[in-house]
Amino acid sequence: MLNIVIFGAPGSGKGTNSALIVEAFKFDHISTGDVLRTEIKNGTELGKIAQAYIDHGNLIPDELMINILASKYDTLKDSKGVIFDGFPRTIAQAEALKKMLEERGEKISTMINLEVDESLLMDRLLRRATLEGRADDNEVTIKKRFEVYHSQTAPLIEWFKGEGLYKGIAYTEDMGIEGMANKIIEYIKTIV
Ligand code: AMP
C-alpha cells in the first residue's frame, strides 16, 4: 500500500490536490482537519475539545491527534493507497506515523510538499473563507496558523529530507490548479 503525505502551508492546496489524487488513483484520503470538523459538527466530546484549538489556529495535542489518525487508518486496511492530508504537522507526529506504519508492516512512501509562494496564500485563504465559510479562515486566525506552520510544521521538511522521502513540487501562477494537480499525478505515477 502506498502511504503518501501531502504537505504544505495553510492554503497551499492540500485538500484540493488530495481529492484529485484520490479520484485519479482510487486511493483513500485521511484529512485530519476534515475529521475534526466533522466531530465539531456532530457535537462530540472530541469535537468540543478540538474546537477551541482550531478556532485559535492552534494545533490539537499530538497524542490525541495520533490516536485519531491510527484509528482512522485501521479502517482502510484493504486500500491501494492512503493520502495523509494535514498530518503530520509536528516532528512528534511524523515519528509516530513512522512507528504506527512500521507496526503494521507499512512505511511512508513519499512526502509531497506543495511549494506555493506565501504571498498567494493569504488571498486564497480569505477567498475560501467567503466560499466555504470556514470559521478559522479569518485574518487573525490565518496569521496564527502561519506562525504555527513556521514554528512547528515547516521543520518537518528537513525531517522528511533526512528520511529520503522529500519531493517538492513548485506552484507558479501560470500553471493553474489543474497544472499543479497534473504535476503531482505525473510524479505519483512514477512510484505506483
Ligand atoms: P486543516 O483543515 O488541515 O487546515 O486543519 C484545520 C485545523 O485543524 C488546524 O489549524 C488545526 O487546528 C487542526 N488540525 C488538523 N490537522 C492537525 C494535526 N495533524 N495536528 C494538530 N492539529 C491539526
XYZ file of N, CA, C and O and ligand atoms in Angstrom:
791
model
N 0.840 -1.195 0.000
C 0.000 0.000 0.000
C 0.876 1.247 0.000
O 1.857 1.306 0.725
N 0.485 2.214 -0.817
C 1.236 3.473 -0.790
C 0.721 4.353 0.350
O -0.481 4.411 0.599
N 1.635 4.996 1.024
C 1.273 5.924 2.108
C 1.917 7.263 1.785
O 3.125 7.431 1.968
N 1.108 8.176 1.263
C 1.637 9.432 0.721
C 1.218 10.607 1.594
O 0.026 10.809 1.849
N 2.202 11.364 2.037
C 1.919 12.562 2.832
C 1.868 13.773 1.900
O 2.810 14.034 1.153
N 0.737 14.482 1.921
C 0.624 15.744 1.183
C 0.866 16.864 2.182
O 0.154 16.990 3.185
N 1.871 17.663 1.885
C 2.370 18.631 2.846
C 2.326 20.033 2.244
O 2.461 20.197 1.029
N 2.162 21.042 3.097
C 2.223 22.410 2.592
C 1.671 23.380 3.622
O 1.002 22.982 4.580
N 1.936 24.641 3.400
C 1.458 25.701 4.300
C -0.072 25.800 4.206
O -0.666 25.271 3.260
N -0.713 26.496 5.154
C -2.156 26.699 5.043
C -2.497 27.331 3.695
O -1.821 28.270 3.263
N -3.497 26.787 3.015
C -3.922 27.353 1.736
C -3.125 26.878 0.538
O -3.367 27.316 -0.592
N -2.185 25.967 0.748
C -1.333 25.545 -0.373
C -2.039 24.566 -1.308
O -1.510 24.235 -2.365
N -3.216 24.112 -0.917
C -3.994 23.248 -1.822
C -3.942 21.771 -1.451
O -4.152 20.915 -2.309
N -3.670 21.474 -0.197
C -3.576 20.060 0.225
C -4.912 19.332 -0.009
O -4.924 18.233 -0.559
N -6.001 19.968 0.397
C -7.311 19.330 0.264
C -7.707 19.136 -1.192
O -8.099 18.040 -1.606
N -7.566 20.193 -1.978
C -7.931 20.141 -3.396
C -7.120 19.081 -4.131
O -7.666 18.244 -4.845
N -5.818 19.104 -3.938
C -4.971 18.145 -4.657
C -5.183 16.722 -4.155
O -5.161 15.781 -4.949
N -5.419 16.577 -2.857
C -5.689 15.235 -2.328
C -6.919 14.649 -3.013
O -6.919 13.491 -3.424
N -7.959 15.460 -3.150
C -9.200 14.975 -3.776
C -8.941 14.542 -5.222
O -9.449 13.514 -5.675
N -8.111 15.303 -5.925
C -7.831 14.964 -7.325
C -6.977 13.690 -7.427
O -7.176 12.870 -8.321
N -6.058 13.514 -6.492
C -5.232 12.297 -6.480
C -6.113 11.078 -6.190
O -6.000 10.037 -6.845
N -6.993 11.232 -5.216
C -7.896 10.140 -4.835
C -8.724 9.714 -6.048
O -8.888 8.530 -6.323
N -9.195 10.709 -6.784
C -10.011 10.413 -7.966
C -9.175 9.703 -9.045
O -9.600 8.713 -9.623
N -7.968 10.174 -9.253
C -7.133 9.615 -10.322
C -6.665 8.192 -10.025
O -6.556 7.367 -10.933
N -6.369 7.902 -8.763
C -5.758 6.594 -8.442
C -6.667 5.695 -7.605
O -6.258 4.604 -7.232
N -7.853 6.162 -7.282
C -8.761 5.397 -6.404
C -8.103 5.088 -5.054
O -8.156 3.969 -4.555
N -7.437 6.076 -4.528
C -6.833 5.953 -3.207
C -7.852 6.390 -2.144
O -8.920 6.901 -2.470
N -7.463 6.194 -0.896
C -8.259 6.742 0.206
C -7.564 7.981 0.760
O -6.377 8.196 0.513
N -8.314 8.750 1.521
C -7.864 10.073 1.914
C -8.144 10.271 3.406
O -9.274 10.085 3.837
N -7.116 10.582 4.164
C -7.356 10.967 5.557
C -6.989 12.427 5.702
O -5.818 12.795 5.610
N -8.006 13.264 5.902
C -7.745 14.675 6.203
C -8.051 14.872 7.678
O -9.209 14.779 8.091
N -7.028 15.128 8.467
C -7.269 15.275 9.908
C -8.144 16.505 10.174
O -8.977 16.492 11.072
N -7.985 17.549 9.355
C -8.825 18.745 9.514
C -10.300 18.391 9.284
O -11.172 18.798 10.058
N -10.580 17.602 8.228
C -11.966 17.200 7.946
C -12.520 16.327 9.068
O -13.680 16.472 9.451
N -11.691 15.410 9.579
C -12.133 14.541 10.677
C -12.562 15.420 11.857
O -13.641 15.241 12.424
N -11.732 16.408 12.174
C -12.033 17.273 13.324
C -13.274 18.119 13.080
O -14.121 18.269 13.962
N -13.410 18.642 11.853
C -14.590 19.476 11.546
C -15.880 18.649 11.631
O -16.912 19.147 12.095
N -15.812 17.370 11.224
C -16.991 16.503 11.337
C -17.347 16.275 12.807
O -18.523 16.315 13.189
N -16.325 16.065 13.632
C -16.571 15.871 15.070
C -17.225 17.116 15.673
O -18.122 17.023 16.491
N -16.764 18.278 15.238
C -17.328 19.544 15.753
C -18.792 19.659 15.335
O -19.659 19.960 16.148
N -19.032 19.358 14.056
C -20.405 19.446 13.533
C -21.341 18.511 14.293
O -22.495 18.843 14.563
N -20.831 17.322 14.632
C -21.666 16.338 15.325
C -21.739 16.571 16.835
O -22.374 15.801 17.545
N -21.031 17.594 17.297
C -21.106 17.953 18.715
C -20.550 16.899 19.658
O -20.982 16.790 20.806
N -19.564 16.112 19.208
C -18.985 15.066 20.068
C -18.030 15.680 21.096
O -17.632 16.843 20.972
N -17.632 14.846 22.060
C -16.662 15.293 23.070
C -15.368 15.744 22.394
O -14.812 16.800 22.702
N -14.908 14.907 21.461
C -13.686 15.241 20.724
C -13.849 16.569 19.989
O -12.946 17.418 20.000
N -15.030 16.751 19.393
C -15.309 17.990 18.684
C -15.215 19.208 19.598
O -14.671 20.244 19.213
N -15.711 19.037 20.807
C -15.673 20.164 21.754
C -14.233 20.523 22.116
O -13.871 21.692 22.206
N -13.430 19.495 22.325
C -12.014 19.746 22.647
C -11.323 20.413 21.457
O -10.618 21.412 21.599
N -11.584 19.850 20.254
C -10.888 20.332 19.050
C -11.238 21.779 18.731
O -10.382 22.550 18.289
N -12.485 22.139 18.957
C -12.947 23.460 18.513
C -12.110 24.607 19.076
O -11.745 25.535 18.358
N -11.799 24.511 20.363
C -11.055 25.603 20.997
C -9.690 25.788 20.330
O -9.235 26.916 20.123
N -9.058 24.671 19.995
C -7.743 24.766 19.336
C -7.886 25.340 17.929
O -7.166 26.254 17.533
N -8.815 24.769 17.173
C -8.971 25.175 15.764
C -9.332 26.651 15.657
O -8.769 27.383 14.849
N -10.261 27.092 16.496
C -10.712 28.488 16.423
C -9.584 29.474 16.666
O -9.629 30.614 16.213
N -8.572 29.041 17.418
C -7.448 29.938 17.681
C -6.255 29.677 16.777
O -5.194 30.260 16.961
N -6.420 28.764 15.836
C -5.327 28.480 14.896
C -4.227 27.632 15.504
O -3.137 27.531 14.947
N -4.525 27.021 16.663
C -3.512 26.170 17.309
C -3.676 24.718 16.911
O -4.737 24.304 16.428
N -2.622 23.940 17.146
C -2.682 22.517 16.834
C -3.311 21.740 17.986
O -3.080 22.052 19.160
N -4.082 20.725 17.620
C -4.611 19.777 18.606
C -3.414 19.011 19.178
O -2.467 18.698 18.429
N -3.424 18.680 20.504
C -2.255 17.991 21.080
C -1.901 16.698 20.328
O -2.791 15.972 19.879
N -0.593 16.456 20.225
C -0.090 15.340 19.418
C -0.724 14.002 19.766
O -1.130 13.253 18.887
N -0.781 13.717 21.075
C -1.222 12.374 21.451
C -2.652 12.100 20.984
O -2.952 11.027 20.446
N -3.488 13.087 21.148
C -4.882 12.972 20.719
C -4.946 12.759 19.208
O -5.629 11.874 18.693
N -4.181 13.576 18.494
C -4.183 13.543 17.026
C -3.676 12.205 16.503
O -4.209 11.649 15.545
N -2.658 11.673 17.153
C -2.050 10.410 16.727
C -3.061 9.266 16.903
O -3.194 8.402 16.034
N -3.802 9.276 18.012
C -4.820 8.247 18.237
C -5.934 8.320 17.194
O -6.390 7.302 16.684
N -6.345 9.535 16.883
C -7.401 9.715 15.871
C -6.919 9.154 14.535
O -7.620 8.425 13.844
N -5.681 9.503 14.197
C -5.106 9.081 12.924
C -5.024 7.564 12.833
O -5.431 6.970 11.824
N -4.521 6.927 13.896
C -4.338 5.466 13.869
C -5.687 4.766 13.723
O -5.806 3.822 12.931
N -6.714 5.233 14.428
C -7.993 4.515 14.322
C -8.611 4.722 12.946
O -9.214 3.814 12.384
N -8.415 5.880 12.370
C -8.913 6.122 11.004
C -8.142 5.239 10.007
O -8.718 4.620 9.118
N -6.831 5.169 10.169
C -6.001 4.365 9.255
C -6.431 2.894 9.294
O -6.473 2.230 8.255
N -6.761 2.405 10.473
C -7.116 0.992 10.611
C -8.452 0.637 9.960
O -8.765 -0.530 9.809
N -9.212 1.635 9.545
C -10.445 1.329 8.796
C -10.142 1.173 7.298
O -11.028 0.866 6.516
N -8.881 1.401 6.903
C -8.539 1.413 5.467
C -7.583 0.284 5.079
O -6.765 0.437 4.178
N -7.716 -0.845 5.751
C -6.740 -1.940 5.583
C -6.587 -2.434 4.143
O -5.504 -2.838 3.752
N -7.669 -2.445 3.359
C -7.578 -3.009 2.009
C -7.285 -1.949 0.949
O -7.431 -2.198 -0.246
N -6.847 -0.792 1.387
C -6.650 0.314 0.447
C -5.429 0.100 -0.445
O -4.455 -0.538 -0.050
N -5.498 0.654 -1.671
C -4.326 0.639 -2.569
C -3.327 1.712 -2.156
O -2.132 1.610 -2.365
N -3.884 2.774 -1.630
C -3.029 3.889 -1.232
C -3.790 4.837 -0.325
O -4.994 4.997 -0.481
N -3.066 5.427 0.597
C -3.697 6.380 1.511
C -2.967 7.719 1.399
O -1.734 7.771 1.407
N -3.759 8.768 1.261
C -3.211 10.126 1.243
C -3.386 10.722 2.632
O -4.514 10.803 3.140
N -2.302 11.130 3.231
C -2.347 11.811 4.532
C -2.319 13.314 4.273
O -1.320 13.845 3.793
N -3.434 13.956 4.574
C -3.589 15.385 4.264
C -3.720 16.143 5.589
O -4.699 15.981 6.305
N -2.698 16.933 5.907
C -2.745 17.694 7.161
C -2.154 16.943 8.343
O -2.252 17.391 9.479
N -1.527 15.823 8.068
C -0.853 15.031 9.097
C 0.356 14.374 8.442
O 0.197 13.818 7.365
N 1.541 14.423 9.029
C 1.894 15.010 10.311
C 2.091 16.531 10.236
O 2.388 17.068 9.183
N 1.942 17.173 11.383
C 2.157 18.625 11.466
C 3.241 18.977 12.480
O 3.550 20.157 12.654
N 3.756 17.970 13.163
C 4.869 18.188 14.100
C 5.835 17.013 13.939
O 5.460 15.964 13.398
N 7.063 17.218 14.440
C 8.048 16.129 14.371
C 7.523 14.918 15.157
O 7.637 13.781 14.703
N 6.904 15.172 16.311
C 6.383 14.047 17.121
C 5.346 13.260 16.323
O 5.322 12.023 16.376
N 4.513 13.948 15.569
C 3.517 13.244 14.750
C 4.184 12.439 13.636
O 3.742 11.341 13.299
N 5.248 12.992 13.062
C 5.954 12.275 11.987
C 6.593 11.001 12.539
O 6.492 9.928 11.927
N 7.222 11.113 13.688
C 7.843 9.933 14.312
C 6.760 8.898 14.628
O 6.956 7.702 14.437
N 5.621 9.386 15.123
C 4.528 8.475 15.480
C 3.948 7.800 14.235
O 3.607 6.617 14.265
N 3.863 8.555 13.143
C 3.346 7.974 11.894
C 4.276 6.872 11.404
O 3.839 5.780 11.020
N 5.565 7.163 11.449
C 6.564 6.181 11.003
C 6.418 4.888 11.827
O 6.365 3.788 11.270
N 6.309 5.053 13.138
C 6.205 3.903 14.039
C 4.882 3.163 13.822
O 4.862 1.929 13.730
N 3.807 3.911 13.699
C 2.484 3.303 13.504
C 2.482 2.461 12.229
O 1.974 1.342 12.202
N 3.093 2.976 11.165
C 3.124 2.232 9.904
C 4.040 1.013 10.027
O 3.690 -0.083 9.569
N 5.181 1.186 10.652
C 6.106 0.056 10.845
C 5.414 -1.085 11.583
O 5.555 -2.245 11.208
N 4.655 -0.738 12.609
C 3.943 -1.762 13.399
C 2.946 -2.540 12.547
O 2.527 -3.628 12.901
N 2.542 -1.947 11.421
C 1.576 -2.597 10.536
C 2.239 -3.109 9.256
O 1.561 -3.402 8.274
N 3.567 -3.195 9.271
C 4.299 -3.692 8.095
C 4.258 -2.730 6.923
O 4.412 -3.131 5.766
N 4.049 -1.466 7.203
C 3.945 -0.450 6.152
C 5.019 0.615 6.351
O 5.714 0.632 7.374
N 5.131 1.524 5.370
C 6.049 2.655 5.553
C 5.545 3.879 4.790
O 4.708 3.740 3.889
N 6.074 5.034 5.144
C 5.740 6.249 4.389
C 6.401 6.107 3.023
O 7.601 5.820 2.929
N 5.621 6.269 1.946
C 6.181 6.095 0.602
C 6.886 7.359 0.136
O 7.950 7.299 -0.482
N 6.277 8.506 0.397
C 6.852 9.775 -0.040
C 6.113 10.919 0.653
O 4.995 10.731 1.134
N 6.768 12.063 0.701
C 6.092 13.274 1.165
C 6.158 14.272 0.010
O 7.219 14.503 -0.562
N 4.997 14.809 -0.361
C 4.954 15.777 -1.457
C 4.678 17.151 -0.860
O 3.626 17.379 -0.261
N 5.647 18.043 -1.003
C 5.477 19.401 -0.482
C 4.949 20.318 -1.573
O 5.590 20.484 -2.616
N 3.789 20.890 -1.348
C 3.215 21.847 -2.299
C 3.869 23.197 -2.031
O 3.543 23.867 -1.045
N 4.811 23.543 -2.868
C 5.592 24.766 -2.645
C 4.888 25.945 -3.318
O 4.959 26.101 -4.536
N 4.192 26.736 -2.525
C 3.428 27.869 -3.055
C 3.937 29.138 -2.375
O 4.099 29.168 -1.151
N 4.170 30.154 -3.191
C 4.649 31.418 -2.652
C 3.682 31.963 -1.603
O 2.467 32.008 -1.826
N 4.250 32.369 -0.462
C 3.376 32.746 0.657
C 2.483 33.947 0.353
O 1.390 34.072 0.898
N 2.945 34.814 -0.558
C 2.139 35.996 -0.871
C 0.801 35.594 -1.507
O -0.173 36.346 -1.445
N 0.738 34.418 -2.115
C -0.515 33.975 -2.746
C -1.477 33.344 -1.745
O -2.679 33.259 -1.982
N -0.918 32.902 -0.614
C -1.716 32.057 0.276
C -2.782 32.810 1.057
O -3.908 32.341 1.189
N -2.430 33.972 1.573
C -3.390 34.741 2.379
C -4.638 35.066 1.551
O -5.764 34.874 2.014
N -4.430 35.496 0.312
C -5.569 35.801 -0.575
C -6.448 34.589 -0.777
O -7.660 34.652 -0.711
N -5.790 33.473 -1.048
C -6.532 32.226 -1.261
C -7.385 31.876 -0.060
O -8.528 31.473 -0.190
N -6.778 32.022 1.120
C -7.494 31.631 2.344
C -8.670 32.558 2.613
O -9.742 32.117 3.014
N -8.471 33.847 2.360
C -9.565 34.785 2.592
C -10.696 34.531 1.598
O -11.875 34.628 1.940
N -10.329 34.152 0.374
C -11.354 33.804 -0.624
C -12.115 32.552 -0.188
O -13.324 32.474 -0.289
N -11.368 31.573 0.326
C -12.005 30.331 0.790
C -12.981 30.625 1.929
O -14.034 29.998 2.027
N -12.619 31.601 2.767
C -13.500 31.960 3.882
C -14.870 32.360 3.354
O -15.910 31.990 3.904
N -14.882 33.114 2.255
C -16.151 33.542 1.674
C -16.876 32.364 1.030
O -18.084 32.210 1.170
N -16.111 31.511 0.339
C -16.738 30.407 -0.406
C -17.224 29.288 0.503
O -18.324 28.790 0.342
N -16.386 28.874 1.442
C -16.707 27.682 2.236
C -17.180 28.014 3.647
O -17.656 27.149 4.360
N -16.973 29.257 4.041
C -17.405 29.665 5.372
C -16.664 28.979 6.503
O -17.233 28.717 7.553
N -15.396 28.671 6.288
C -14.629 28.046 7.372
C -14.324 29.064 8.462
O -13.750 30.116 8.192
N -14.698 28.720 9.692
C -14.568 29.673 10.797
C -13.122 30.080 11.045
O -12.855 31.186 11.522
N -12.174 29.183 10.724
C -10.773 29.516 11.013
C -10.091 30.232 9.845
O -8.898 30.471 9.874
N -10.847 30.591 8.798
C -10.282 31.362 7.694
C -10.575 32.853 7.869
O -11.123 33.509 6.988
N -10.249 33.406 9.031
C -10.324 34.862 9.176
C -8.897 35.357 9.412
O -8.015 34.565 9.761
N -8.703 36.680 9.207
C -7.330 37.180 9.125
C -6.499 36.873 10.377
O -5.335 36.469 10.269
N -7.103 37.038 11.540
C -6.349 36.826 12.791
C -5.931 35.361 12.917
O -4.766 35.044 13.199
N -6.887 34.457 12.681
C -6.594 33.026 12.817
C -5.625 32.558 11.736
O -4.738 31.742 11.996
N -5.778 33.103 10.544
C -4.869 32.719 9.463
C -3.425 33.079 9.838
O -2.504 32.284 9.676
N -3.236 34.290 10.385
C -1.876 34.720 10.778
C -1.302 33.750 11.797
O -0.133 33.355 11.719
N -2.141 33.377 12.760
C -1.702 32.446 13.795
C -1.337 31.090 13.172
O -0.336 30.466 13.529
N -2.162 30.648 12.200
C -1.887 29.350 11.565
C -0.558 29.382 10.812
O 0.159 28.393 10.770
N -0.232 30.537 10.224
C 1.079 30.652 9.566
C 2.216 30.580 10.578
O 3.227 29.929 10.342
N 2.029 31.266 11.708
C 3.056 31.226 12.765
C 3.294 29.794 13.218
O 4.430 29.341 13.350
N 2.166 29.097 13.461
C 2.246 27.701 13.909
C 2.913 26.851 12.824
O 3.751 25.995 13.110
N 2.550 27.120 11.575
C 3.165 26.372 10.465
C 4.681 26.552 10.484
O 5.432 25.580 10.422
N 5.119 27.818 10.607
C 6.568 28.067 10.553
C 7.297 27.462 11.745
O 8.380 26.893 11.584
N 6.699 27.576 12.929
C 7.443 27.129 14.108
C 7.364 25.615 14.303
O 8.346 24.992 14.686
N 6.200 25.003 14.007
C 6.045 23.581 14.353
C 6.030 22.636 13.162
O 6.427 21.480 13.279
N 5.540 23.110 12.019
C 5.329 22.187 10.896
C 6.453 22.257 9.855
O 6.926 21.210 9.391
N 6.903 23.465 9.513
C 7.941 23.581 8.487
C 9.218 22.780 8.816
O 9.858 22.262 7.890
N 9.597 22.635 10.104
C 10.790 21.810 10.386
C 10.687 20.374 9.867
O 11.690 19.690 9.711
N 9.465 19.949 9.552
C 9.295 18.600 9.000
C 9.934 18.446 7.625
O 10.230 17.329 7.198
N 10.121 19.565 6.933
C 10.761 19.483 5.612
C 12.136 18.829 5.760
O 12.476 17.898 5.028
N 12.893 19.305 6.748
C 14.222 18.717 6.980
C 14.104 17.269 7.455
O 14.904 16.418 7.096
N 13.102 17.003 8.272
C 12.884 15.635 8.774
C 12.661 14.675 7.600
O 13.293 13.630 7.508
N 11.776 15.062 6.679
C 11.489 14.185 5.540
C 12.696 14.078 4.613
O 12.961 13.012 4.053
N 13.428 15.169 4.464
C 14.653 15.094 3.646
C 15.608 14.084 4.253
O 16.203 13.265 3.553
N 15.737 14.146 5.579
C 16.618 13.217 6.292
C 16.205 11.767 6.110
O 17.041 10.864 6.108
N 14.904 11.546 5.944
C 14.391 10.182 5.742
C 14.472 9.762 4.267
O 14.104 8.644 3.921
N 14.906 10.701 3.414
C 14.990 10.409 1.975
C 13.613 10.312 1.325
O 13.437 9.606 0.326
N 12.646 11.034 1.861
C 11.257 10.892 1.383
C 10.699 12.178 0.785
O 9.515 12.259 0.481
N 11.553 13.188 0.609
C 11.046 14.519 0.223
C 10.905 14.685 -1.284
O 11.814 14.393 -2.044
N 9.731 15.194 -1.694
C 9.543 15.594 -3.084
C 8.840 16.951 -3.096
O 7.691 17.072 -2.638
N 9.511 17.966 -3.572
C 8.893 19.300 -3.639
C 8.295 19.512 -5.026
O 8.922 19.167 -6.026
N 7.098 20.051 -5.073
C 6.511 20.428 -6.358
C 6.118 21.896 -6.267
O 5.297 22.289 -5.425
N 6.762 22.698 -7.128
C 6.582 24.153 -7.030
C 5.406 24.617 -7.880
O 5.234 24.177 -9.021
N 4.611 25.498 -7.293
C 3.459 26.075 -7.993
C 3.834 27.444 -8.534
O 4.409 28.267 -7.835
N 3.513 27.659 -9.803
C 3.620 29.015 -10.342
C 2.238 29.395 -10.871
O 1.483 28.512 -11.301
N 1.928 30.693 -10.827
C 0.553 31.108 -11.127
C 0.085 30.685 -12.517
O -1.089 30.409 -12.715
N 1.020 30.617 -13.477
C 0.610 30.248 -14.834
C 0.155 28.781 -14.944
O -0.511 28.398 -15.895
N 0.508 27.953 -13.956
C 0.123 26.536 -14.010
C -1.363 26.333 -13.778
O -1.966 25.411 -14.307
N -1.910 27.166 -12.920
C -3.295 26.963 -12.507
C -3.414 25.719 -11.645
O -2.461 24.953 -11.507
N -4.595 25.535 -11.071
C -4.853 24.410 -10.169
C -4.632 23.088 -10.918
O -4.019 22.150 -10.408
N -5.140 23.055 -12.144
C -5.070 21.808 -12.908
C -3.637 21.429 -13.247
O -3.249 20.253 -13.151
N -2.850 22.441 -13.617
C -1.447 22.187 -13.954
C -0.685 21.618 -12.770
O 0.137 20.697 -12.905
N -0.977 22.156 -11.598
C -0.330 21.679 -10.371
C -0.737 20.229 -10.105
O 0.107 19.367 -9.847
N -2.036 19.970 -10.189
C -2.537 18.610 -9.933
C -1.894 17.628 -10.914
O -1.486 16.526 -10.526
N -1.780 18.031 -12.179
C -1.187 17.132 -13.175
C 0.252 16.793 -12.841
O 0.696 15.659 -13.005
N 1.002 17.798 -12.357
C 2.406 17.546 -11.987
C 2.490 16.516 -10.865
O 3.348 15.633 -10.857
N 1.584 16.672 -9.910
C 1.572 15.755 -8.764
C 1.212 14.344 -9.238
O 1.859 13.360 -8.859
N 0.206 14.280 -10.081
C -0.255 12.969 -10.577
C 0.852 12.294 -11.391
O 1.107 11.097 -11.238
N 1.549 13.078 -12.223
C 2.670 12.511 -13.008
C 3.728 11.940 -12.070
O 4.281 10.870 -12.320
N 4.019 12.650 -11.008
C 5.020 12.149 -10.050
C 4.540 10.856 -9.388
O 5.294 9.875 -9.308
N 3.284 10.829 -8.964
C 2.781 9.627 -8.274
C 2.803 8.429 -9.221
O 3.109 7.310 -8.796
N 2.561 8.673 -10.500
C 2.624 7.568 -11.481
C 3.985 6.890 -11.483
O 4.110 5.720 -11.798
N 5.027 7.656 -11.141
C 6.383 7.076 -11.151
C 6.650 6.200 -9.922
O 7.646 5.482 -9.889
N 5.776 6.266 -8.926
C 6.030 5.458 -7.720
C 4.986 4.357 -7.487
O 5.155 3.544 -6.600
N 3.896 4.356 -8.284
C 2.889 3.302 -8.044
C 3.357 1.965 -8.618
O 4.136 1.915 -9.534
P -6.651 21.798 8.049
O -8.018 21.546 7.547
O -5.689 20.690 7.745
O -6.129 23.152 7.657
O -6.752 21.831 9.648
C -7.541 22.785 10.329
C -7.149 22.823 11.793
O -7.345 21.542 12.387
C -5.692 23.170 12.087
O -5.484 24.553 12.074
C -5.508 22.549 13.458
O -6.105 23.338 14.461
C -6.331 21.275 13.341
N -5.516 20.143 12.834
C -5.651 19.495 11.647
N -4.717 18.541 11.496
C -3.959 18.569 12.623
C -2.821 17.847 13.075
N -2.238 16.889 12.314
N -2.316 18.156 14.290
C -2.869 19.106 15.062
N -3.916 19.846 14.689
C -4.477 19.598 13.479
